[in-house]
Each structure stands twice: as structure tokens, then as C-alpha cells.
Coordinates of C-alpha atoms and ligand atoms in Angstrom, one line a residue:
X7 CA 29.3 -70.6 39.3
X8 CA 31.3 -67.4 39.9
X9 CA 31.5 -66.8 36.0
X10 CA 27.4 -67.6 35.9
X11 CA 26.8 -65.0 38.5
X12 CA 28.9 -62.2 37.0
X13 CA 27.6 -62.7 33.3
X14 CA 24.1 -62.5 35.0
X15 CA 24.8 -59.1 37.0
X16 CA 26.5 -58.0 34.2
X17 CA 23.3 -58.5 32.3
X18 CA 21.4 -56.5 35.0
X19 CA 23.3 -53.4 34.6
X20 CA 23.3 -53.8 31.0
X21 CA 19.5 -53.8 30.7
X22 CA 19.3 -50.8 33.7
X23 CA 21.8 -48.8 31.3
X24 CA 20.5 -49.8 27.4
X25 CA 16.6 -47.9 28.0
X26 CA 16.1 -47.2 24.3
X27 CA 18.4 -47.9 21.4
X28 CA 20.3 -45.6 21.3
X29 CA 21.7 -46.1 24.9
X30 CA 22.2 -49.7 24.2
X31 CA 24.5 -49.0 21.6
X32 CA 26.4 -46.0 23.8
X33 CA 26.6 -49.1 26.4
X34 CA 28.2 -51.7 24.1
X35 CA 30.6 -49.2 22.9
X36 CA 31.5 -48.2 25.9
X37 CA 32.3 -52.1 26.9
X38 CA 34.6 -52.2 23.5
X39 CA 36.4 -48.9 24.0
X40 CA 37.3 -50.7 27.6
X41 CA 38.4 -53.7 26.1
X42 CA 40.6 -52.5 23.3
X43 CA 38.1 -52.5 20.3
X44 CA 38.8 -49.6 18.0
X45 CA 36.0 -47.4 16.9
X46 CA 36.4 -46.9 13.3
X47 CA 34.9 -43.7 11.0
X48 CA 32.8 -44.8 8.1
X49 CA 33.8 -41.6 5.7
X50 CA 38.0 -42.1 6.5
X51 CA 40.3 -45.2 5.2
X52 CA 40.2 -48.0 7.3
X53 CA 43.4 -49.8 7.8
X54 CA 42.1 -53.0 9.3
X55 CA 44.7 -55.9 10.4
X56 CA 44.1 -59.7 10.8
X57 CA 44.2 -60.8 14.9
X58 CA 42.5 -56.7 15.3
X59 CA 39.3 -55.8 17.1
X60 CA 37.2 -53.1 15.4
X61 CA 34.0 -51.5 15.6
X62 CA 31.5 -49.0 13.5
X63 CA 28.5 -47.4 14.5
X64 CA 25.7 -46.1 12.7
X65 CA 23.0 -43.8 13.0
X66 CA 24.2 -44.0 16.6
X67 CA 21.9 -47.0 17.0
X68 CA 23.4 -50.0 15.2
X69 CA 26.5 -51.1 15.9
X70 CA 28.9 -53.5 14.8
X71 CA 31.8 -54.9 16.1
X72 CA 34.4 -57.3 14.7
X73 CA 37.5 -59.2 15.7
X74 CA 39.3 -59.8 12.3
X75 CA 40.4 -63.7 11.8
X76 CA 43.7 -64.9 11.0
X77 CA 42.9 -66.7 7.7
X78 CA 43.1 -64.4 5.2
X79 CA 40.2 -62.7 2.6
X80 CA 39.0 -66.2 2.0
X81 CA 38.8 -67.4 5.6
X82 CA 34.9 -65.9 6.2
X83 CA 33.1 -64.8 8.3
X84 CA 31.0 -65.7 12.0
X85 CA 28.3 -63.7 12.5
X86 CA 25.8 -63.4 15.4
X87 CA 23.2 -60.3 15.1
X88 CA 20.5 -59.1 17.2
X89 CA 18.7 -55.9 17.3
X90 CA 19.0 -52.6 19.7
X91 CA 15.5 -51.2 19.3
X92 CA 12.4 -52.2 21.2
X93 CA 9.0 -51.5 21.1
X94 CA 8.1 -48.3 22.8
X95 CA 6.8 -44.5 22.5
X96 CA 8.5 -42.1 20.7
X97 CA 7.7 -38.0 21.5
X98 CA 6.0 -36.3 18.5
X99 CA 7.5 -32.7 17.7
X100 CA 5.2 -29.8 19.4
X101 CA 4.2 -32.6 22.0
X102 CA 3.0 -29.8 24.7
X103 CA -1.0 -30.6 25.8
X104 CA -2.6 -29.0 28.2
X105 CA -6.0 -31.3 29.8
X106 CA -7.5 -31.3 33.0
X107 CA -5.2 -29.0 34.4
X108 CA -2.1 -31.3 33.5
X109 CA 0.7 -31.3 30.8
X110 CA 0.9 -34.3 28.8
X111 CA 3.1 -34.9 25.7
X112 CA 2.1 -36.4 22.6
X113 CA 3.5 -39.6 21.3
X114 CA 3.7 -42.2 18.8
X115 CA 3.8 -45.8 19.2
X116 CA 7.0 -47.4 18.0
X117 CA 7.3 -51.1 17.3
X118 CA 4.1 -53.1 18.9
X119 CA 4.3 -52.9 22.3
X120 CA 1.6 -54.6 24.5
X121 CA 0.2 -51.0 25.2
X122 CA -1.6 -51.4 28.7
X123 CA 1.5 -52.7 30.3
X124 CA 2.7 -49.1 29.8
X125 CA 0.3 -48.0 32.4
X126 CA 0.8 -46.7 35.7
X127 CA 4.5 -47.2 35.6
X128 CA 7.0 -44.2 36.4
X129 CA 8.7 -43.3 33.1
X130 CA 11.0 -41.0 31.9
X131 CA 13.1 -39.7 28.8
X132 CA 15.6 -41.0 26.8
X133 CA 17.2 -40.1 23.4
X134 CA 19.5 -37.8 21.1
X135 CA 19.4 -34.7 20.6
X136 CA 21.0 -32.6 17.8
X137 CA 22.5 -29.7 18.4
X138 CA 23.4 -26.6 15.8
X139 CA 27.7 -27.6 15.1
X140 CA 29.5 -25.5 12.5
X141 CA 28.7 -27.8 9.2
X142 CA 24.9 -28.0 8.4
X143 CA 25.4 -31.4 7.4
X144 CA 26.9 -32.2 10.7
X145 CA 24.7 -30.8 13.4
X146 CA 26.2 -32.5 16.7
X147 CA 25.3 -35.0 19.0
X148 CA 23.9 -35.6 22.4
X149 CA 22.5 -37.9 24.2
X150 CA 20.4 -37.7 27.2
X151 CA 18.6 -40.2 29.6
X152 CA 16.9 -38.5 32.4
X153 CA 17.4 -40.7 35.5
X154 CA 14.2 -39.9 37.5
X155 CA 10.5 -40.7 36.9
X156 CA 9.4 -38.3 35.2
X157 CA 5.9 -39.0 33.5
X158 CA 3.1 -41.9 33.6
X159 CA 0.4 -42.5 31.7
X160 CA -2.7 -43.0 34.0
X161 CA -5.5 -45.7 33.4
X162 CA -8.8 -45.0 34.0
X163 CA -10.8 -45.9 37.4
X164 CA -12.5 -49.3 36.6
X165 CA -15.4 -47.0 38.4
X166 CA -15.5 -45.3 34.7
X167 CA -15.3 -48.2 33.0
X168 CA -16.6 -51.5 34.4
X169 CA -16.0 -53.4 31.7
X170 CA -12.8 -53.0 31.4
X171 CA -11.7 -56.6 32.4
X172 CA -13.8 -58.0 29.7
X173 CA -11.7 -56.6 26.8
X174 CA -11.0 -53.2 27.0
X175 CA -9.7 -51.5 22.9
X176 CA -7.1 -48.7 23.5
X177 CA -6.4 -45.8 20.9
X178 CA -3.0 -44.8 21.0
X179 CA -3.8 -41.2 20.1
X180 CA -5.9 -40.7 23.1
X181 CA -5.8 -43.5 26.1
X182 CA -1.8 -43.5 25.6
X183 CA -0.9 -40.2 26.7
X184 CA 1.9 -39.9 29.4
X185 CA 1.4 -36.8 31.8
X186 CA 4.3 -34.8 32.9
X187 CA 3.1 -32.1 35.1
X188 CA 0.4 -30.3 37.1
X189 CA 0.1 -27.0 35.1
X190 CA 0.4 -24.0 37.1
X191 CA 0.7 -20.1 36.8
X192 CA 4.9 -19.9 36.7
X193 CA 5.0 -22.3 34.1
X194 CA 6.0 -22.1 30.7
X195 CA 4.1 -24.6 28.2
X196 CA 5.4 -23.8 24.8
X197 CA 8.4 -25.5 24.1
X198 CA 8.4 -27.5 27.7
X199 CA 10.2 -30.7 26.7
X200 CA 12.9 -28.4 24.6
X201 CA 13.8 -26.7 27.5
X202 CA 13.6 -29.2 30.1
X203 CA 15.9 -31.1 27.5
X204 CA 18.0 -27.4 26.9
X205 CA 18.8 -27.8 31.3
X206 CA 19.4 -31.5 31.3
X207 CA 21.8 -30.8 28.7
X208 CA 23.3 -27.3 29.8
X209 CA 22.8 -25.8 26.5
X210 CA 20.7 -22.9 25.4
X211 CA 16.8 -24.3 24.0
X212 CA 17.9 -22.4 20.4
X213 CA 20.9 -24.7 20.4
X214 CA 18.4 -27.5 20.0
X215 CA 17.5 -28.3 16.4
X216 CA 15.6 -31.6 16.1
X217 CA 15.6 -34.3 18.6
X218 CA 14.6 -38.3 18.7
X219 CA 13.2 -38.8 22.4
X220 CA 11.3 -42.2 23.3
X221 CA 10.1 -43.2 26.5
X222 CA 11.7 -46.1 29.1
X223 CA 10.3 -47.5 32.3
X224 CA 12.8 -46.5 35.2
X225 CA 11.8 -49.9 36.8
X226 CA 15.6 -51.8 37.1
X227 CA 15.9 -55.4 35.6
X228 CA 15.6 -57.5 38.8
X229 CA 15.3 -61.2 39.5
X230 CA 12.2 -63.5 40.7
X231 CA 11.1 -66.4 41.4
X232 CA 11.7 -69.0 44.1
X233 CA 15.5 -70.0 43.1
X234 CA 15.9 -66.7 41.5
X235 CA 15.4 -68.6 38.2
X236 CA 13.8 -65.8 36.2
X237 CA 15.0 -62.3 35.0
X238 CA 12.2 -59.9 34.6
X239 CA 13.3 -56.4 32.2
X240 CA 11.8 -54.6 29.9
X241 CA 13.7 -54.9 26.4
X242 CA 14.6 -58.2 27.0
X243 CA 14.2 -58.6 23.5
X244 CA 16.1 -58.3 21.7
X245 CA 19.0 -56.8 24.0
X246 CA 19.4 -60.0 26.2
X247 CA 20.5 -61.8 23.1
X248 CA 22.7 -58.4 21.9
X249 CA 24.6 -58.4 25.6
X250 CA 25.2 -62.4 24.9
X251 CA 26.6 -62.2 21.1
X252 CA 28.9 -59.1 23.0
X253 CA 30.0 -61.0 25.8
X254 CA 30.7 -63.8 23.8
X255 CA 32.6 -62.0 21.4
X256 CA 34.9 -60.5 24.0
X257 CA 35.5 -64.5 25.8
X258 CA 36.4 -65.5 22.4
X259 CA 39.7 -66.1 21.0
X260 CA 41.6 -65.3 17.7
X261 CA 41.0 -68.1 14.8
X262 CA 41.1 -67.9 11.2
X263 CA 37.7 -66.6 10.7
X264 CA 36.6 -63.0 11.5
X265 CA 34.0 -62.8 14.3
X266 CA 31.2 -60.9 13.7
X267 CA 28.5 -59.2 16.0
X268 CA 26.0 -57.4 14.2
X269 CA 23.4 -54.9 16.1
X270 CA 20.6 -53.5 14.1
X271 CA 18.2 -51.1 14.7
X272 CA 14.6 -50.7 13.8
X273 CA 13.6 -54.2 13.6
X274 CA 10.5 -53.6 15.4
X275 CA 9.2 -51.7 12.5
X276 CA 10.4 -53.8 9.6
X277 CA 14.3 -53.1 9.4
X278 CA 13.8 -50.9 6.3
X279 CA 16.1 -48.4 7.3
X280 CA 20.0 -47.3 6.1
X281 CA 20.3 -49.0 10.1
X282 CA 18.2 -51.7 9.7
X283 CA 18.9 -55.4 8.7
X284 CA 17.6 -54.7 4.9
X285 CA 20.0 -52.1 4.2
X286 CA 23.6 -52.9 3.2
X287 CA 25.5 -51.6 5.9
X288 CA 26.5 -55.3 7.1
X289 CA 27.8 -56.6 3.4
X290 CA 29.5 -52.7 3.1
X291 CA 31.4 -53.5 6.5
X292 CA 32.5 -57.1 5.1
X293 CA 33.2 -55.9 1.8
X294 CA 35.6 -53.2 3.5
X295 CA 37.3 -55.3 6.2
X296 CA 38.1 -57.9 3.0
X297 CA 39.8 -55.2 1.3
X298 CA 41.7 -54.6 3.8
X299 CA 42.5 -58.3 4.1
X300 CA 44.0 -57.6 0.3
X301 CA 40.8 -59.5 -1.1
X302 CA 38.8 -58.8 -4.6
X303 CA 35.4 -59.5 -5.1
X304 CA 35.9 -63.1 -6.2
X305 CA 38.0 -63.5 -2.8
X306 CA 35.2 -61.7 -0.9
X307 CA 32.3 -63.9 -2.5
X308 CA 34.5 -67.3 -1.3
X309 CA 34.6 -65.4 2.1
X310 CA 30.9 -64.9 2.7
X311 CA 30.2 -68.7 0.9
X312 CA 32.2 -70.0 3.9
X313 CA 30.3 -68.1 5.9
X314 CA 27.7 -68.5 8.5
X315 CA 25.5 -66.7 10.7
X316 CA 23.4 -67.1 14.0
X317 CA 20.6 -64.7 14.0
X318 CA 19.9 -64.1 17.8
X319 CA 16.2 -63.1 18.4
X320 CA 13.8 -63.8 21.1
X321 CA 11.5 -66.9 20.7
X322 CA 8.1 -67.3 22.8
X323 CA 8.3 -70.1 26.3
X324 CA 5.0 -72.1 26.7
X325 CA 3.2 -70.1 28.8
X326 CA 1.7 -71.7 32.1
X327 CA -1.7 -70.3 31.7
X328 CA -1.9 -70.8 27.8
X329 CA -0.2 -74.2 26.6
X330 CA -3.0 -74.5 24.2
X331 CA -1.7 -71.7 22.4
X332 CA 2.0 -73.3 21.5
X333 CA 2.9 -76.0 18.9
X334 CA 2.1 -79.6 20.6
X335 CA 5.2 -81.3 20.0
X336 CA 7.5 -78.4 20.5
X337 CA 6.9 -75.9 22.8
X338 CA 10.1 -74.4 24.4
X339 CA 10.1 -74.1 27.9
X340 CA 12.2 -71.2 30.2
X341 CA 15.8 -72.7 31.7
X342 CA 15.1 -75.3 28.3
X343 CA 18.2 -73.7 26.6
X344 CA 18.6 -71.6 23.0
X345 CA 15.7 -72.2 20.9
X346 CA 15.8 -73.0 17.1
X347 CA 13.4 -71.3 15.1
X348 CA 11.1 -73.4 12.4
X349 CA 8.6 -72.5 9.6
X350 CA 7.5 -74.4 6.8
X351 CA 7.1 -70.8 4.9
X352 CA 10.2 -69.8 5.7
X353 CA 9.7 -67.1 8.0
X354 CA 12.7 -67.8 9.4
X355 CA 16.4 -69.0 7.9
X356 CA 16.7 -72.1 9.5
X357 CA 16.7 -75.4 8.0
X358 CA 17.7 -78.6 8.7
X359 CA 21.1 -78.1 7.6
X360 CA 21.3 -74.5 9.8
X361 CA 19.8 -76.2 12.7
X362 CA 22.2 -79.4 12.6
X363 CA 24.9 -76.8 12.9
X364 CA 23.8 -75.0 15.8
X365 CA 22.8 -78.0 17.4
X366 CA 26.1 -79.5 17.0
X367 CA 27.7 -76.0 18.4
X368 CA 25.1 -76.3 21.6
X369 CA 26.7 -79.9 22.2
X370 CA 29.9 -78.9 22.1
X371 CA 29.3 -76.2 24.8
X372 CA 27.6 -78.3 26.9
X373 CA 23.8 -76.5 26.3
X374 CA 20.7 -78.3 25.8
X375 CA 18.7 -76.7 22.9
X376 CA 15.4 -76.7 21.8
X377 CA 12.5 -76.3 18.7
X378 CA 10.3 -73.5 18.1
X379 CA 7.6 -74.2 15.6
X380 CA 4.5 -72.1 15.5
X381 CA 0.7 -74.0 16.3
X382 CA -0.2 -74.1 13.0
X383 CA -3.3 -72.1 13.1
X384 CA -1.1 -69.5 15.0
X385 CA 0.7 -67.3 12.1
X386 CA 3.6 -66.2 14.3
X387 CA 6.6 -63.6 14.2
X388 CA 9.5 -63.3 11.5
X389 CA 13.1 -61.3 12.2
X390 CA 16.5 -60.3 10.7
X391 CA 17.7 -63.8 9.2
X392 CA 15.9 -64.0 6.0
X393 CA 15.7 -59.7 5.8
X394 CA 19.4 -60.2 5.5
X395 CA 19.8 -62.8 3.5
X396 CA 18.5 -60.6 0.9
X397 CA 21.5 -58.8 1.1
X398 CA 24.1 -60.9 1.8
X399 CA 24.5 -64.6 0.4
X400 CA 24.6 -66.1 4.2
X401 CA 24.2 -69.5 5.6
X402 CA 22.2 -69.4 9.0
X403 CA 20.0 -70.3 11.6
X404 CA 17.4 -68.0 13.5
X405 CA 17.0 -69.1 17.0
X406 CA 16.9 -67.1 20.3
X407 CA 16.1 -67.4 24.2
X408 CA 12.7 -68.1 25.0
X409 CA 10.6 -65.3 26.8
X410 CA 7.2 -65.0 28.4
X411 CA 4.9 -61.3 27.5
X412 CA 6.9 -60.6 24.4
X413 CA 6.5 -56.7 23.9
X414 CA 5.4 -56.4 27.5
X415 CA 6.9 -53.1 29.0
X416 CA 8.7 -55.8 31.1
X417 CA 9.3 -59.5 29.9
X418 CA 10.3 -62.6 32.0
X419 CA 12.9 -64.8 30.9
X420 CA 15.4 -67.5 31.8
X421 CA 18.6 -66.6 34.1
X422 CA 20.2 -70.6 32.9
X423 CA 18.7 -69.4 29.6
X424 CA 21.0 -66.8 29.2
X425 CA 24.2 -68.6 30.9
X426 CA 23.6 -71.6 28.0
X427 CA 23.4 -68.9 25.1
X428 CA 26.4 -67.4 25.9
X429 CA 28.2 -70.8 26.1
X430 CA 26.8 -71.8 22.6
X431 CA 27.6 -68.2 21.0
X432 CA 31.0 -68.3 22.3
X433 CA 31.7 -72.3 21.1
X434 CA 30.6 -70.8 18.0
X435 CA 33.0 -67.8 17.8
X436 CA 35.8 -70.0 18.7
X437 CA 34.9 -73.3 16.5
Ligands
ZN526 ZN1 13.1 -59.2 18.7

């Protein structure tokens, strides 16, 4: 009970902390620096030892951390991987419009969010901003989350728009537009998010060469209903399932595979980026840490044969007020446990011989588990298992905790949910 409670506020403060993915990636570090992970540098040699604990970041937004097995370069590899970025808006450059008499910033949606959740909530500012160093090829880094609403984007009166609750379309160029400030005489408009960036940071607004700024809803992850059986948060997905592969990864214990947890970014948009899930950043990592195992490539081929992966993304609950929309035979339900993913097409890397795996794993931990299959007139979602099997030869399973208002600005799922997965990622690890 106590260890329930504590994994469950620790997931609270990691949701309030990990607003974009950028932050979610400063926050797992920080959580592996503390317990005695060493951050390794992609461009220096990597002496990496078996019964070790490692991690690499890149692009500042993926990160991947790995406690190397006792086995040897044959032994393999345990992966879990989930994804950092959520959907959200991202600040154009130039964003400065005056309307109305008010200063609102242009933006650009990322990912596909459910856009009129983002409505008459108090946002702010979050992102990285690069600064002039001494290298061109090195500018430096900063990162900055602004810790007070800041901005909100307004709806219109339903007195404007009466038919609003019959359907209402939504143009991201123009109804999405967060304001930031009444407009008055003292102000300076050009170049207003630079230098309110320039203060937060204490640097000088020239300093600044380029920045990647998204916004986050300030609301905190909280619990609700009746026996406090839900979690509601925005980025629930995929960041639920990232804070379980890292906790379970740090209650796990040395065995002769290396564990694995693998966060990408940009999976929202297709994970076609040198930080997504179809680059080869993960098989480079392997490759490496098998090398310094004392493997070849032959070795390094038997390792990743023996391999097996559990991609960790967020799977849709039956939905009280729609059940007609879900599969009718299997239709997971919240506080049901994990949930397997299915597809016919292949949409996602289960099979039956993945899923007997996982299901076997749940058992051993104690954790009921459950099917996702898509109604088949629904086309449904696909994720990072199959995008990386095109670059890595992996056996695996896609599955993930089930959700209500997937891409909502806040989504509600299961506090036993969470519990179970980390039980069944941390069997896994130590199987
Ligand atoms: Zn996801």
C-alpha cells in the first residue's frame, strides 16, 4: 500500500514537472543522476562495464538509459520504450500580433491535439532556448519553463455563435490563438516573447539565437473520482507509461541481460526525426554498449535475436458515454490492467507469440491484463513498435495503459492501472 501510494505521488510530480518534452527528459535525468546512472557523451569513447547503469540523451528530448547485464555481448537485450513528446502548440518565430487591443502570439499545432480542450485554460511557456557559445556549431543550451499562467486562448461567447454546440470547425491559424497581454503605451511589441524569454533567463535578448518554445497547461495532475480511482493530467500519454518503464528500471535488479529504457521524441508527428523511433539512435546505442561488451557484429546480431521489447504506448478505455464506439469483445476498461495491442494489418508488433509473452510476464507479477483490438469499422492509431522494427530486428509487443480523451489537454486514466504496469515492467526487467 505504502509503495502504491508513493509510486502514485511520484507520478504526480512527475507529470507537474515533464510540461513539454523537453522537461520530461530534464526530469528523468535528473532521477538517474540521483540514482547513480552515468550520463554518457555521444561524440567521446564510452567505456561501458557489465552490472553499470548509463544514460544518453539526444536532441535534449529523447533519452535513453541502460543498466548493462551480466551476460556478456551475446546475452541481449530488454527493452521498454515510450515517447516524451505530446501533442500541443509550438510558438512560430516573429509570433508578436497585435488585435483588439491585445498581444497574442502565433503558433503552430504540434501533434493532434483535441484543439478546443485548449480553451480557456491558463497556460504558459516552456522550451529551450539557444544561446550564442564560442563554437558556431555549439551554440548553448537553456531551458526555461515559466511557472505562472501566462497566456489563454479565449473561446468565443456562444452569444456570437449559437451553434456552437452542434459542431463547431476550428482553424488553427485563427480560432487557436493564445493572448498574452493587454497592449498599452509603455510596451514594447517587437521582439516581446525574446525578451520576456531574455529576463526569465537573465541574459541579454542578442544572446538569444533561435529558440523551441511550446505551450503547457499550468493545471497540476490531480486525482478524482469517488475512491480516488482516476488520475487526470495532461500528457498522460505517453509520459505515464515513460515514468513506469523509469521506475521500473531503477526497482530492477542486475541479470544477464542489459535493461533497456528507450524515450523517443516526436512520435506525435510520425517519429521521422534523428530523435525519433525511425532513426537509428537506438540500434547505434546497442551497437556501442556491445562493443564495449568486446562483441563483433555477429555477436551483436545474436544479442538483439535474443532480444525483446515492450513498446509502452497509451491504448483507448471503453468510454461510458460511447461503448458503441470500441471493439465488442474486447474493450479495455480503466483499473482492467496493461492493455495488449491487436491489428490484423499490423499496425502494431504484437502477435500471438509477443502477447503470450507479456501475458505470461503480467501473471508472474500478479497483474491482470487485457486486449485492445480496434471496431472494425474504426481505423485506429499505430506507434513506435513496428517504426522500430524497421530498424532493429526486435521481437515485441505494443501494449499500454488505457486512457479516456486521448490528446485531450488533460486525459483521465487509471491510478491501479499504473501500479499494475509498473509491476509487469519491472517482472519483465528482472525475468
Ligand atoms: Zn502515445
Amino acid at each position: 500500500m505504502e509503495t502504491s501510494k508513493r509510486y502514485i505521488d511520484d507520478l504526480m510530480t512527475f507529470m507537474d514537472k515533464s510540461v513539454i518534452n523537453f522537461f520530461a527528459v530534464k526530469t528523468m535525468r535528473e532521477r538517474l543522476d540521483a540514482e547513480g546512472y552515468t550520463c554518457l557523451d555521444a561524440t567521446a569513447k564510452w567505456d561501458v562495464k557489465p552490472g553499470g547503469k548509463y544514460y544518453v540523451v539526444k536532441n535534449h528530448s529523447a533519452i535513453f538509459a541502460f543498466a548493462v547485464g551480466v551476460g556478456g555481448a551475446t546475452a541481449g537485450y530488454k527493452i521498454i520504450s515510450a515517447h516524451s513528446d505530446s501533442p500541443c502548440f509550438r510558438i512560430k518565430p516573429n509570433p508578436e500580433m497585435v488585435s483588439g487591443g491585445m498581444l497574442k502570439l502565433n503558433t503552430e499545432v504540434y501533434g493532434g491535439p483535441i484543439l478546443y480542450t485548449w480553451f480557456d485554460r491558463p497556460l504558459s511557456i516552456a522550451g529551450r532556448v539557444l544561446l550564442r557559445g564560442e563554437n558556431p556549431l555549439h551554440p548553448k543550451t537553456r531551458f526555461i519553463k515559466i511557472d505562472r499562467p501566462l497566456l489563454t486562448i479565449p473561446h468565443l461567447a456562444i452569444h456570437f455563435n449559437r451553434a456552437v454546440n452542434d459542431g463547431n470547425p476550428l482553424s488553427r491559424q485563427k480560432d487557436m490563438l493564445p493572448v498574452i497581454a493587454k497592449v498599452n503605451e509603455a510596451m514594447e511589441k517587437d521582439n516581446f516573447v525574446l525578451r520576456l524569454v531574455a529576463t526569465e533567463l537573465g541574459v541579454e535578448p542578442d544572446e538569444i539565437i533561435d529558440f523551441d518554445l511550446s505551450l503547457f497547461d499550468t493545471t497540476p495532475a490531480c486525482l478524482v473520482g469517488y475512491r480516488n480511482e482516476f488520475i487526470t493530467s495532461g500528457r498522460l500519454d505517453d509520459l505515464s507509461m515513460a515514468h513506469a518503464a523509469m521506475t521500473a528500471l531503477l526497482e530492477s535488479e542486475d541479470n544477464a541481460m542489459t535493461r533497456v529504457m528507450a524515450i523517443f521524441d516526436n512520435e506525435e508527428t510520425g517519429s521521422g526525426t534523428k530523435q525519433g523511433a525511425a532513426s537509428p539512435v537506438l540500434d547505434h546505442i546497442l551497437r556501442r554498449v556491445n562493443v564495449c561488451l568486446g562483441g563483433n557484429e555477429e555477436d551483436y546480431l545474436r544479442a538483439i535475436a535474443a532480444s525483446f521489447m515492450v513498446s509502452a504506448d497509451n491504448a483507448h478505455a471503453v468510454h461510458p458515454n460511447y461503448v458503441e464506439k470500441q471493439d465488442p469483445t474486447n474493450h479495455p476498461v480503466l483499473g482492467g490492467g496493461p492493455v495488449i495491442k491487436i491489428n490484423a494489418n499490423c499496425k502494431y508488433m504484437t502477435d500471438a507469440d509477443s502477447a503470450a509473452v507479456f501475458k505470461t510476464i503480467c501473471d508472474e507479477a500478479g497483474v491482470p491484463c487485457q486486449y485492445f483490438v480496434n471496431h472494425s469499422d474504426v481505423a485506429g492509431g499505430s506507434t513506435l513498435g513496428n517504426i522500430l522494427t524497421s530498424q532493429i530486428d526486435l521481437r515485441g509487443v505494443d501494449m499500454g495503459n488505457a486512457l479516456w480523451a486521448m490528446h485531450s489537454v488533460r486525459e483521465t486514466a487509471s491510478v491501479a492501472d499504473h501500479i499494475f504496469a509498473i509491476l509487469a515492467f519491472t517482472r519483465f526487467y528482472n525475468c
